[in-house]
Coordinates of C-alpha atoms and ligand atoms in Angstrom, one line a residue:
X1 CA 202.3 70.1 -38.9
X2 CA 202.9 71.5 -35.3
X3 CA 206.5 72.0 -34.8
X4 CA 209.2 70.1 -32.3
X5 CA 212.5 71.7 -31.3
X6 CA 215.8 69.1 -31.8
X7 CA 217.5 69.0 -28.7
X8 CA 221.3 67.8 -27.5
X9 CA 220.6 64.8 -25.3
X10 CA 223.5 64.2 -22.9
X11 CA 221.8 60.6 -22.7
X12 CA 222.7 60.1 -26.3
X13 CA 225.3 62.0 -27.0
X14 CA 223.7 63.5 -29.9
X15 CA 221.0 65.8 -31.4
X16 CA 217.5 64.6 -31.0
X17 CA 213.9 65.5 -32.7
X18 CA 212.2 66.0 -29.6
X19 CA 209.1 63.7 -29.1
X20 CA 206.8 64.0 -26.2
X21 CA 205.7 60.9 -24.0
X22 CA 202.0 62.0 -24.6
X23 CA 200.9 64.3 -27.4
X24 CA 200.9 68.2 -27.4
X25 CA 202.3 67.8 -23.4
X26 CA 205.4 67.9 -22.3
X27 CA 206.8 66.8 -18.4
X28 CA 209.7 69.1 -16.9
X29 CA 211.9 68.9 -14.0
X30 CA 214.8 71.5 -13.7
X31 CA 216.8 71.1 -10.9
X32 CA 216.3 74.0 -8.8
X33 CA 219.0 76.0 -6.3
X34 CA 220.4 74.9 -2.5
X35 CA 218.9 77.9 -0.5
X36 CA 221.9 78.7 1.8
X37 CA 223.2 81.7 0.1
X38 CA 222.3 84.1 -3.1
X39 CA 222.2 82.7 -6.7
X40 CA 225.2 83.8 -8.6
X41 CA 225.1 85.0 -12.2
X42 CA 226.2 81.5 -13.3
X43 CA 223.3 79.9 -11.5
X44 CA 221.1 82.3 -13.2
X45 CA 222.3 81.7 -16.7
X46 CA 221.2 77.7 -16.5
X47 CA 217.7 79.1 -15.6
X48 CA 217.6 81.1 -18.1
X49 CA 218.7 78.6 -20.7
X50 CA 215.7 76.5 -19.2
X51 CA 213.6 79.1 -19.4
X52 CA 214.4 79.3 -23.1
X53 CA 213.7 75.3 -23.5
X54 CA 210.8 76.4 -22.0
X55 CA 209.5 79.4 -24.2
X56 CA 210.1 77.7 -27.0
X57 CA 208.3 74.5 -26.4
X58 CA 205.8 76.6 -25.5
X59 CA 206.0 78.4 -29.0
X60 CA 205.9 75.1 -30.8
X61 CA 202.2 74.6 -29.3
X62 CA 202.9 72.1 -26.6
X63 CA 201.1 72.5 -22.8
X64 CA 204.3 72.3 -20.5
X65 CA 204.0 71.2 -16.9
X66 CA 207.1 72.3 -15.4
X67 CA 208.6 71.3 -12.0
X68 CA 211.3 73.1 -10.0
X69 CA 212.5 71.7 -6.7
X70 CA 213.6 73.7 -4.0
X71 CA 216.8 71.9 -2.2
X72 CA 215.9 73.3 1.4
X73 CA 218.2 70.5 3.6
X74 CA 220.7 68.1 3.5
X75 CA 222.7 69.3 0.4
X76 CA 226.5 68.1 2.0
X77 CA 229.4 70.7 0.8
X78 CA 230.8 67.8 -1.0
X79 CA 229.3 65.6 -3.9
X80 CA 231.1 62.4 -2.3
X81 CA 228.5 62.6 0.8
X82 CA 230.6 64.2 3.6
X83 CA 231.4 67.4 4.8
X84 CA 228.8 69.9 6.5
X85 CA 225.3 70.6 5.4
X86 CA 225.4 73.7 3.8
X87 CA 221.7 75.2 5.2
X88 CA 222.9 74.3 8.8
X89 CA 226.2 75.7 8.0
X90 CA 225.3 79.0 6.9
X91 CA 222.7 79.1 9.6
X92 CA 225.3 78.9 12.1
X93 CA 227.4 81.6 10.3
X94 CA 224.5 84.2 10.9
X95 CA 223.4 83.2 14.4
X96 CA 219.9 82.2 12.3
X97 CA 217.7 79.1 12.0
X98 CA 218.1 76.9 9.5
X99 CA 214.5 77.4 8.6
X100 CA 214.7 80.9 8.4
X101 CA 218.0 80.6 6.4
X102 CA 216.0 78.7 3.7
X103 CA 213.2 80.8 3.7
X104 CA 215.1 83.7 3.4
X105 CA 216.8 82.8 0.3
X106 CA 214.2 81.1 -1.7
X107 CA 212.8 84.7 -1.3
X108 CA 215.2 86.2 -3.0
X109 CA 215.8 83.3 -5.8
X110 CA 212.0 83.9 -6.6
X111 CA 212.8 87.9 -6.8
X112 CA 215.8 86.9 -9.2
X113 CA 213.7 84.9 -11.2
X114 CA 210.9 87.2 -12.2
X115 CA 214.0 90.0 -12.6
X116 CA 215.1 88.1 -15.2
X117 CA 211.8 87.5 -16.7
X118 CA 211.9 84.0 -16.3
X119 CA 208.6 82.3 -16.3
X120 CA 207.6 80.6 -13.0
X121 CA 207.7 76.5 -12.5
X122 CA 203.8 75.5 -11.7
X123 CA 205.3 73.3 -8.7
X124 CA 208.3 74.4 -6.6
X125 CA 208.1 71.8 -4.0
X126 CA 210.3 72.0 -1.1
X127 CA 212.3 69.4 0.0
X128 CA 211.3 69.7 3.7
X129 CA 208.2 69.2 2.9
X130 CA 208.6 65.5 0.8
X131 CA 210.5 63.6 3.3
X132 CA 207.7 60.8 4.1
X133 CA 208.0 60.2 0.1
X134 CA 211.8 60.1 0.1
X135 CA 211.9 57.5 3.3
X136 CA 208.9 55.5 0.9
X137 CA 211.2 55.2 -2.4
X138 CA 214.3 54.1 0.1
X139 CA 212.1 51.3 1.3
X140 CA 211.5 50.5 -2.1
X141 CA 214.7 50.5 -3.1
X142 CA 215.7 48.3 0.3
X143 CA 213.0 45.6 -0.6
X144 CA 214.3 45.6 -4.1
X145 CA 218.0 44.6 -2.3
X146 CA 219.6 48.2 -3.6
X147 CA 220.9 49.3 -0.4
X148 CA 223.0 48.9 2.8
X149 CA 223.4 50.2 5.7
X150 CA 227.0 51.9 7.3
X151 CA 227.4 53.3 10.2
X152 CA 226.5 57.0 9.2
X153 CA 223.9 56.0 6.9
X154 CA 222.0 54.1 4.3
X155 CA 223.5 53.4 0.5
X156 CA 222.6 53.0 -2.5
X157 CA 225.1 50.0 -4.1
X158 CA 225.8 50.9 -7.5
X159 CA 227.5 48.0 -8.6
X160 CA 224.2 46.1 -8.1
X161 CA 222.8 48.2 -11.4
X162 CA 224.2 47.3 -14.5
X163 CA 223.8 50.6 -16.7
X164 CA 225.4 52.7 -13.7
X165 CA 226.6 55.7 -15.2
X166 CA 225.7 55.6 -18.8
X167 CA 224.7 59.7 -18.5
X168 CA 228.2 60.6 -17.7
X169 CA 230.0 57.5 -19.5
X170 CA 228.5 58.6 -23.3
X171 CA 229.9 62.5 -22.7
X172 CA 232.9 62.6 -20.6
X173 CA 234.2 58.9 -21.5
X174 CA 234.1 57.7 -17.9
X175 CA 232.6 58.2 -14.0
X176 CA 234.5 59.9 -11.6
X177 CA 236.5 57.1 -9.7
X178 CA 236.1 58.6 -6.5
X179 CA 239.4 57.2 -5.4
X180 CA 240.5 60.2 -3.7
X181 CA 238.1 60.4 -1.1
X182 CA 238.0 58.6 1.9
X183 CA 235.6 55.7 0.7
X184 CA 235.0 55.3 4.4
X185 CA 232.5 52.4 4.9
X186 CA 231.4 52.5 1.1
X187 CA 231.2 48.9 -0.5
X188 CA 232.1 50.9 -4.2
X189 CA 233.3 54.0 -4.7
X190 CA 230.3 55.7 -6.3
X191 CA 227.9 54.6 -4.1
X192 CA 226.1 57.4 -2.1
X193 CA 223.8 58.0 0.6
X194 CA 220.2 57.7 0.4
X195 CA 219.7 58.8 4.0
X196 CA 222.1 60.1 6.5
X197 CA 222.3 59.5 10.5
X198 CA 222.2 62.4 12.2
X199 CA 225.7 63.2 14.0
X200 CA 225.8 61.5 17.9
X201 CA 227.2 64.3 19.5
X202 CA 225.5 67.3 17.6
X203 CA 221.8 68.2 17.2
X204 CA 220.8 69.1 13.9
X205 CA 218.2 71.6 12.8
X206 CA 216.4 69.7 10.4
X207 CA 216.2 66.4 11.2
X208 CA 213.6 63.2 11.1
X209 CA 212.4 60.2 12.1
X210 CA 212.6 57.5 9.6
X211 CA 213.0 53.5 10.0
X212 CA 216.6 53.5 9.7
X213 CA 217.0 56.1 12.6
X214 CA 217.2 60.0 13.0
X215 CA 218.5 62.1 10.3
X216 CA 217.8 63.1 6.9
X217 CA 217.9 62.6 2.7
X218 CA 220.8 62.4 1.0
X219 CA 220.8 64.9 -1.6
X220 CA 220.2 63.5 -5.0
X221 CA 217.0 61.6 -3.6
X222 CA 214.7 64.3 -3.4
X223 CA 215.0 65.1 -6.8
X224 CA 213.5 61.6 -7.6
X225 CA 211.2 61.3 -5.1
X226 CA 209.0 65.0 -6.7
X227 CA 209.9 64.5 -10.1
X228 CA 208.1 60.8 -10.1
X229 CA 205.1 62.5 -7.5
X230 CA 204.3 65.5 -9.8
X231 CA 205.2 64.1 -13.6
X232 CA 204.9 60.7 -13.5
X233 CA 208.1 57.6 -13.1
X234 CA 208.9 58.3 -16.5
X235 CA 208.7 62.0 -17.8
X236 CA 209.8 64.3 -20.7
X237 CA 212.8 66.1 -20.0
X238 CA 215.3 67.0 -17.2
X239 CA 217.7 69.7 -17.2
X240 CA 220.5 71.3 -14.9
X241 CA 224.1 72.4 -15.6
X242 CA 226.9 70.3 -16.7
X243 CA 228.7 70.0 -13.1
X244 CA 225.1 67.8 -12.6
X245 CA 226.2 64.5 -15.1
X246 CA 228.9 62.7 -13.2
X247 CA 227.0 63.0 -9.8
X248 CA 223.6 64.1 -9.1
X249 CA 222.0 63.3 -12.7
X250 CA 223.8 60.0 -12.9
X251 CA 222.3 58.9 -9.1
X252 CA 218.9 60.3 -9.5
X253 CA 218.8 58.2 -12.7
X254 CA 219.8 55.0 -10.7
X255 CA 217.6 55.7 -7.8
X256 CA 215.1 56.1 -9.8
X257 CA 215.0 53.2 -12.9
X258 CA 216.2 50.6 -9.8
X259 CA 213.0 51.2 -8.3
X260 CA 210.9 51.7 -11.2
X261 CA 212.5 49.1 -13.2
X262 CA 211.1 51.9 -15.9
X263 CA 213.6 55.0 -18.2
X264 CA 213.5 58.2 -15.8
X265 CA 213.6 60.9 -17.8
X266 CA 214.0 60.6 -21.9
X267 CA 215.8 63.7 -22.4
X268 CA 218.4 64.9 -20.6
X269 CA 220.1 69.0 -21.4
X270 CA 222.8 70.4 -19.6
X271 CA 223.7 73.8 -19.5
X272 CA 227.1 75.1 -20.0
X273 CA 229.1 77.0 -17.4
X274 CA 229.6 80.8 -17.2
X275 CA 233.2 81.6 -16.1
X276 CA 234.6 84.6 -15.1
X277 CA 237.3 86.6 -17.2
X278 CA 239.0 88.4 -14.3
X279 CA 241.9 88.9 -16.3
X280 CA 243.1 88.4 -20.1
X281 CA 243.2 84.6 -20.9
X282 CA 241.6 83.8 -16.9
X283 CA 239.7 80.9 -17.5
X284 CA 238.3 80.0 -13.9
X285 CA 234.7 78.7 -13.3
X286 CA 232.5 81.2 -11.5
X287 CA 232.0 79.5 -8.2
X288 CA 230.3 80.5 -4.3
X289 CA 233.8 78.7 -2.9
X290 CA 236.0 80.6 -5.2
X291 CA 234.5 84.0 -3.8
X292 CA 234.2 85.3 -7.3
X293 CA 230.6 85.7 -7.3
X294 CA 229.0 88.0 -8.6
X295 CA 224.6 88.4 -8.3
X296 CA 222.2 90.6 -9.8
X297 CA 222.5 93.3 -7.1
X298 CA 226.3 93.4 -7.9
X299 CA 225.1 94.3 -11.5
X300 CA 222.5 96.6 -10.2
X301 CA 224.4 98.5 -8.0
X302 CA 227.3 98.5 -11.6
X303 CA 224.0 100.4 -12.8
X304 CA 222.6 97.6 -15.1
X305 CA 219.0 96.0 -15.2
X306 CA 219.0 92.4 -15.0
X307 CA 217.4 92.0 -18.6
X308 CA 221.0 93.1 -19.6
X309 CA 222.4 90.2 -18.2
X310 CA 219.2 87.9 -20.0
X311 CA 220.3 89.8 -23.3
X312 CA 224.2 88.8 -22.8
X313 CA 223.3 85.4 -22.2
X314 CA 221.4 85.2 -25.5
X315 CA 224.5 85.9 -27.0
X316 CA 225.9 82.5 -26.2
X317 CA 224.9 79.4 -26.9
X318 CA 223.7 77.5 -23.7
X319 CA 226.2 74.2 -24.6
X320 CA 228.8 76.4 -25.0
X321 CA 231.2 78.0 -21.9
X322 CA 230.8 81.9 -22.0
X323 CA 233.0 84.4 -20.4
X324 CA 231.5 87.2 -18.5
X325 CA 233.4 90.7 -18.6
X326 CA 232.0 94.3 -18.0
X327 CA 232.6 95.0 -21.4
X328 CA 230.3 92.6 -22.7
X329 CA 227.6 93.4 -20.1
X330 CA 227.8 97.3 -21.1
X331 CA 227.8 95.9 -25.2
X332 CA 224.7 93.8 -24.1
X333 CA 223.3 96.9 -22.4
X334 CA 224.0 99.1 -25.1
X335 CA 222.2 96.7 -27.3
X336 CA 219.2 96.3 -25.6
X337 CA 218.7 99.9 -24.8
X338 CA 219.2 100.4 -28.9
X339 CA 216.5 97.7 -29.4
X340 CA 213.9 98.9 -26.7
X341 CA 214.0 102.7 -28.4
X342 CA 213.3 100.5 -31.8
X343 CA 210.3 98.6 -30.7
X344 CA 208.8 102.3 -28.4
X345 CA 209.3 103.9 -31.8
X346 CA 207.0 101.5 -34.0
X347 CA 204.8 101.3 -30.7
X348 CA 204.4 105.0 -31.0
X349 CA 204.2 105.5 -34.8
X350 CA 200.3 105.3 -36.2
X351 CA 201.8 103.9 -39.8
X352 CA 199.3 101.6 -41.0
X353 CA 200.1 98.1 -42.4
X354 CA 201.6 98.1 -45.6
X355 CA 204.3 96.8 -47.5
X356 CA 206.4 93.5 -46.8
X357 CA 204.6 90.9 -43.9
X358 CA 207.9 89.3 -42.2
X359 CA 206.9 86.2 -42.6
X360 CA 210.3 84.6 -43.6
X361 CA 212.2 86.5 -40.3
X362 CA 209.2 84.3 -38.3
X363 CA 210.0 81.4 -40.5
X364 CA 213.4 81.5 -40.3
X365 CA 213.6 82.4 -36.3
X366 CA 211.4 79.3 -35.5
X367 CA 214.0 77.8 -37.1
X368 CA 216.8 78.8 -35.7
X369 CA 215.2 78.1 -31.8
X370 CA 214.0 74.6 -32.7
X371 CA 217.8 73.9 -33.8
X372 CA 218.9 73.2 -30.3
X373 CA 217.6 76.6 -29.1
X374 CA 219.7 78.6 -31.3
X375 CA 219.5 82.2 -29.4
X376 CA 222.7 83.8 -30.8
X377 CA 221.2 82.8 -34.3
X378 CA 217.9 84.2 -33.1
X379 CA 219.3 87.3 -32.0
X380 CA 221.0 87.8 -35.3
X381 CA 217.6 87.3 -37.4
X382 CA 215.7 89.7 -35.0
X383 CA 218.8 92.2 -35.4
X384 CA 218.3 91.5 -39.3
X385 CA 215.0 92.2 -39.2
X386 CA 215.4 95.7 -37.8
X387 CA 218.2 96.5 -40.5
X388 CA 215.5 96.0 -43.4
X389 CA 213.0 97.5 -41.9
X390 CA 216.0 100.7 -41.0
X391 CA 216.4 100.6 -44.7
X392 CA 213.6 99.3 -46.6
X393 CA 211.6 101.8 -48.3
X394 CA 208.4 99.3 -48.3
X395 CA 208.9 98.6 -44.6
X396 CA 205.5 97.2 -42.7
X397 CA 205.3 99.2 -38.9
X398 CA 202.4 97.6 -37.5
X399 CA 203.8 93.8 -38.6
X400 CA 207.6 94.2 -37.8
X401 CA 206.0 95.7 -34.0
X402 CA 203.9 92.1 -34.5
X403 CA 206.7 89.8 -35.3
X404 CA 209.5 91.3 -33.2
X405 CA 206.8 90.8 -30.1
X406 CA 206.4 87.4 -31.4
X407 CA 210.6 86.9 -31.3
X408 CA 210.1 88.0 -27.9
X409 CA 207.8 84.9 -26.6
X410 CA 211.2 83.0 -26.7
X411 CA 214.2 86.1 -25.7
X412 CA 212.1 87.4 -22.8
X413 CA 213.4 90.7 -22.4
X414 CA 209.9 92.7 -21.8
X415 CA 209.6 94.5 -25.3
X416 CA 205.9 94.8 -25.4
X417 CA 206.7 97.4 -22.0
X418 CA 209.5 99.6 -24.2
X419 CA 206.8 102.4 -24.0
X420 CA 205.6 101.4 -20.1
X421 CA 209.3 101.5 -19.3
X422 CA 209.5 105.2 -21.1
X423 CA 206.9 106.7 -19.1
X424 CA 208.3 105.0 -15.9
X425 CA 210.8 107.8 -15.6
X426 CA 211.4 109.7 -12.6
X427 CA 208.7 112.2 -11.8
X428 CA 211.1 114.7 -11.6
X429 CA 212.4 113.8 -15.4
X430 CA 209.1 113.6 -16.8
X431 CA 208.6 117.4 -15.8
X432 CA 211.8 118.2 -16.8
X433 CA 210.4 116.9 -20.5
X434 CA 207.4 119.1 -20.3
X435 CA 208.5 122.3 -19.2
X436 CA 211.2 121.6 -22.0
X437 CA 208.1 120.8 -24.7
X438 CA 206.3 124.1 -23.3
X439 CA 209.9 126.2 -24.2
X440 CA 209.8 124.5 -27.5
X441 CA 206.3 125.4 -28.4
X442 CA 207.3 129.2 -27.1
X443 CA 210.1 129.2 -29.2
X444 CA 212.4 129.9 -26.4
X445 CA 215.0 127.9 -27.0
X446 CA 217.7 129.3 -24.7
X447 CA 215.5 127.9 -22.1
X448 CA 215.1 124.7 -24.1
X449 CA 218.8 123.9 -24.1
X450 CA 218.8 124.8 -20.2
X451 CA 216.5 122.7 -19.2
X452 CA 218.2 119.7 -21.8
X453 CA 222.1 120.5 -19.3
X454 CA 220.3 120.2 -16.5
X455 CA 218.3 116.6 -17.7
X456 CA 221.8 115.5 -19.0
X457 CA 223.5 116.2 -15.5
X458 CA 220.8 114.1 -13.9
X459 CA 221.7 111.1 -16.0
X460 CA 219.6 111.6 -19.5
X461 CA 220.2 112.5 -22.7
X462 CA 217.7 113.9 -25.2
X463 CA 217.2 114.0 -28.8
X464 CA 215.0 116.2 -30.5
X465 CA 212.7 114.5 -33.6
X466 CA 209.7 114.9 -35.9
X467 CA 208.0 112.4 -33.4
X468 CA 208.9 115.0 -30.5
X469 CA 211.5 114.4 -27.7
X470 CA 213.4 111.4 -27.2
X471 CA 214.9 110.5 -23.8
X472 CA 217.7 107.7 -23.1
X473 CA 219.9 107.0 -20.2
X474 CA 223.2 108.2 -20.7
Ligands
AMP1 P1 223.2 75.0 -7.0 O1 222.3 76.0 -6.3 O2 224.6 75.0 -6.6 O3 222.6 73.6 -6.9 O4 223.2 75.4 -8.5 C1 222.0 75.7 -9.2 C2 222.2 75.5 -10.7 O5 223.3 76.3 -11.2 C3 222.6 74.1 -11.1 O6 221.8 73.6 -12.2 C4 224.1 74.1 -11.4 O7 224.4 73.1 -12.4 C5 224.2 75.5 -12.0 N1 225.5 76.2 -11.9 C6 226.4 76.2 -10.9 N2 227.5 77.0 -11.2 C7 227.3 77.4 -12.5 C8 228.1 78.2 -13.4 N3 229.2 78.8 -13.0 N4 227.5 78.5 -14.6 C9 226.3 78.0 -15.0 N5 225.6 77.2 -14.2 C10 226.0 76.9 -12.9
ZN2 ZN1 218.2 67.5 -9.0

């Protein structure tokens, strides 16, 4: 029997067997970033945690079409439907277009992405570029008697639904009561805008025509509009990080069933947050506001790859908060350097297969992934596996290579390349190591142990074994 991971539903409240709408497919949507600055760290570790939803649905056999919006307009710096258009707003900051603004960091979210070995959506629509089906499902939703119109927009009325906010209701025990804005026009407190008027005395950027008047989307409508276009009015599964349940999640599900009278999405995950430990006992949220971001280039420049960070993360699991400290980045780092040299050495070795087959560390990994995604578990049976095979005299080279390349169809971290990533040293290195193996075959070992100071002062240590020289990053 094919297999099917069980899966937290935030829509339930509880842990799910996971069955598809239509057999052996499964429909996506992840909510993707608002390109007005760079992805932080804690961004990254929800897409990582989809990616692993992802990997191991594709493991299990299933075809996944998955869909990744790009928020390019109109997200407002607050969820209650005021404040400034962050796009605008940072275009402003940098004397830049809006447009350009957009562009430029979609760019580099894209980069981030395939640095962290996530696999690519098949669509990434753009926001900008779905407005004429955003003004059709507010029509819908006006002919349907959903909406009203204030003087800086058009609303959605919530109390006109009678499951409003059963996402958030079933996990946090209640909707935000929104009291503590300025409700301004609003007939209910969590009603929000569907489209907004563009300001009287200020020209926007991004801005259109639509039968209400100039202006544009209201943020949580987008989402609807390209999740029904590309998978369907009722589709698989829909993901994004906790902060998404009490607002965004919660109004793209009314939107959405008002105008369908149909169930959005059937299963709904929600990725934990990654806070910052700054100092002993900190416990704050990592945040663009709170200035305490940190991206991959901040880990770069700390000298780390950005599979590091995917290996920390795999540490945790994704409902769970994690911490982020140096010292568990350079204990992730450590790891994965340890496990790379382990996967180039059976690469390398010409052993042929014999002995045990692995078959119960496959078993028992499938497992562990189709239990709600279980990395840390995963990790530890991969780590297990290594250990046996460390100590076993009946180890198996050719299938541990197989089954740890296998593992790492769901982890992601670019094993298969351990001996690709070895010979991408630095030119200058890699001669280093020769004129090193040429003193070694002479017998001159003075000259040997020269030329292993001056590869250590460049950054690289190395060992000497049967299989020749070994070379790691200090
Ligand atoms: P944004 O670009 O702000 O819409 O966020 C992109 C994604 O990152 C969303 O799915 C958020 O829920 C998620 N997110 C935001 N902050 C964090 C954090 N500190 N840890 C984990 N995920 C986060
Ligand atoms: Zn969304």
């Amino acid at each position: 029997m094919a297999l099917a991971p069980k899966l937290t539903n935030t829509l339930s409240g509880k842990k799910e067997l996971f069955k598809p709408l239509h057999k052996g497919f499964v429909g996506l949507y992840t909510c993707g970033p608002t390109v007005y600055q760079y992805a932080h760290i804690g961004n990254l570790r929800t897409y990582i945690f989809e990616d692993l939803l992802k990997r191991t649905l594709l493991m299990d056999g299933f075809r996944v079409k998955h869909v990744m919006n790009i928020t390019d307009v109109g997200h407002l710096a607050s969820d209650e439907d005021t404040g400034e258009d962050k796009v605008e707003r940072e275009a402003s900051r940098e004397g830049k277009s809006a447009w350009d603004i957009a562009r430029k960091f979609e760019a580099v979210f894209l980069e981030d992405l395939k640095a962290l070995n996530i696999l690519p959506a098949q669509k990434m629509p753009r926001a900008t570029e779905h407005i004429d089906i955003q003004i059709k499902l507010i029509q819908k939703l006006e002919k349907k008697g959903y909406t009203y119109r204030t003087a800086d927009g058009i609303y959605f009325d919530t109390a006109h639904l009678k499951d409003y906010g059963k996402l958030a209701r079933k996990n946090i025990g209640g909707i935000r009561a929104g009291a503590r804005v300025a409700e301004g026009e609003k007939r209910n407190p969590t009603d929000f805008a569907l489209w907004k008027f563009s300001p009287q005395d200020a020209k926007r950027q991004m801005e259109w025509q639509s039968p209400w008047g100039i202006g544009f989307p209201g943020w949580h409508i987008e989402c609807s509009a390209m999740s029904m276009k590309y998978l369907g009015e009722t589709f698989d599964i829909h993901c994004g990080g906790i902060d998404h349940i009490q607002v965004h999640h919660q109004n793209e599900i009314a939107q959405s069933e008002a105008a369908t009278g149909e169930p959005f999405a059937h299963y709904w995950l929600h990725g934990n947050f990654l806070r910052i430990e700054n100092t002993p006992g900190s416990d704050e949220k990592m945040s663009k506001s709170l200035g305490n971001s940190i991206t991959l280039d901040t880990l770069r420049e700390q000298g780390f790859d950005p599979l590091d960070y995917r290996y920390l993360t795999l540490g945790v699991h994704w409902r769970k908060p994690m911490a982020f400290s140096w010292d568990a980045l350079r204990a992730a780092q450590t790891a994965r350097r340890e496990l790379m040299d382990f996967v180039r050495e059976l690469q390398t070795n010409k052993d042929r297969a014999k002995g045990i087959t692995y078959t119960k560390h496959l078993t028992a990994f499938l497992e562990a992934i189709n239990d709600d995604l279980n990395a840390p578990k995963a990790l530890s049976i991969l780590w297990k596996l290594i250990r046996e095979f460390r100590t076993s005299k009946s180890h198996n080279t050719p299938m541990a290579l197989k089954t740890i390349l296998q593992f790492d169809h769901f982890l992601g971290l670019n094993l298969k390349d351990a001996t690709k990533a070895q010979e991408a040293l630095p030119q200058h290195i890699q001669e280093l190591i020769a004129q090193r193996k040429h003193a070694r075959q002479a017998k001159d070992w003075m000259r040997s142990d020269q030329i292993r100071d001056q590869i250590k002062s460049l950054g690289w240590t190395i060992e000497d074994s049967p299989q020749g020289q070994k070379i790691k990053k200090l």
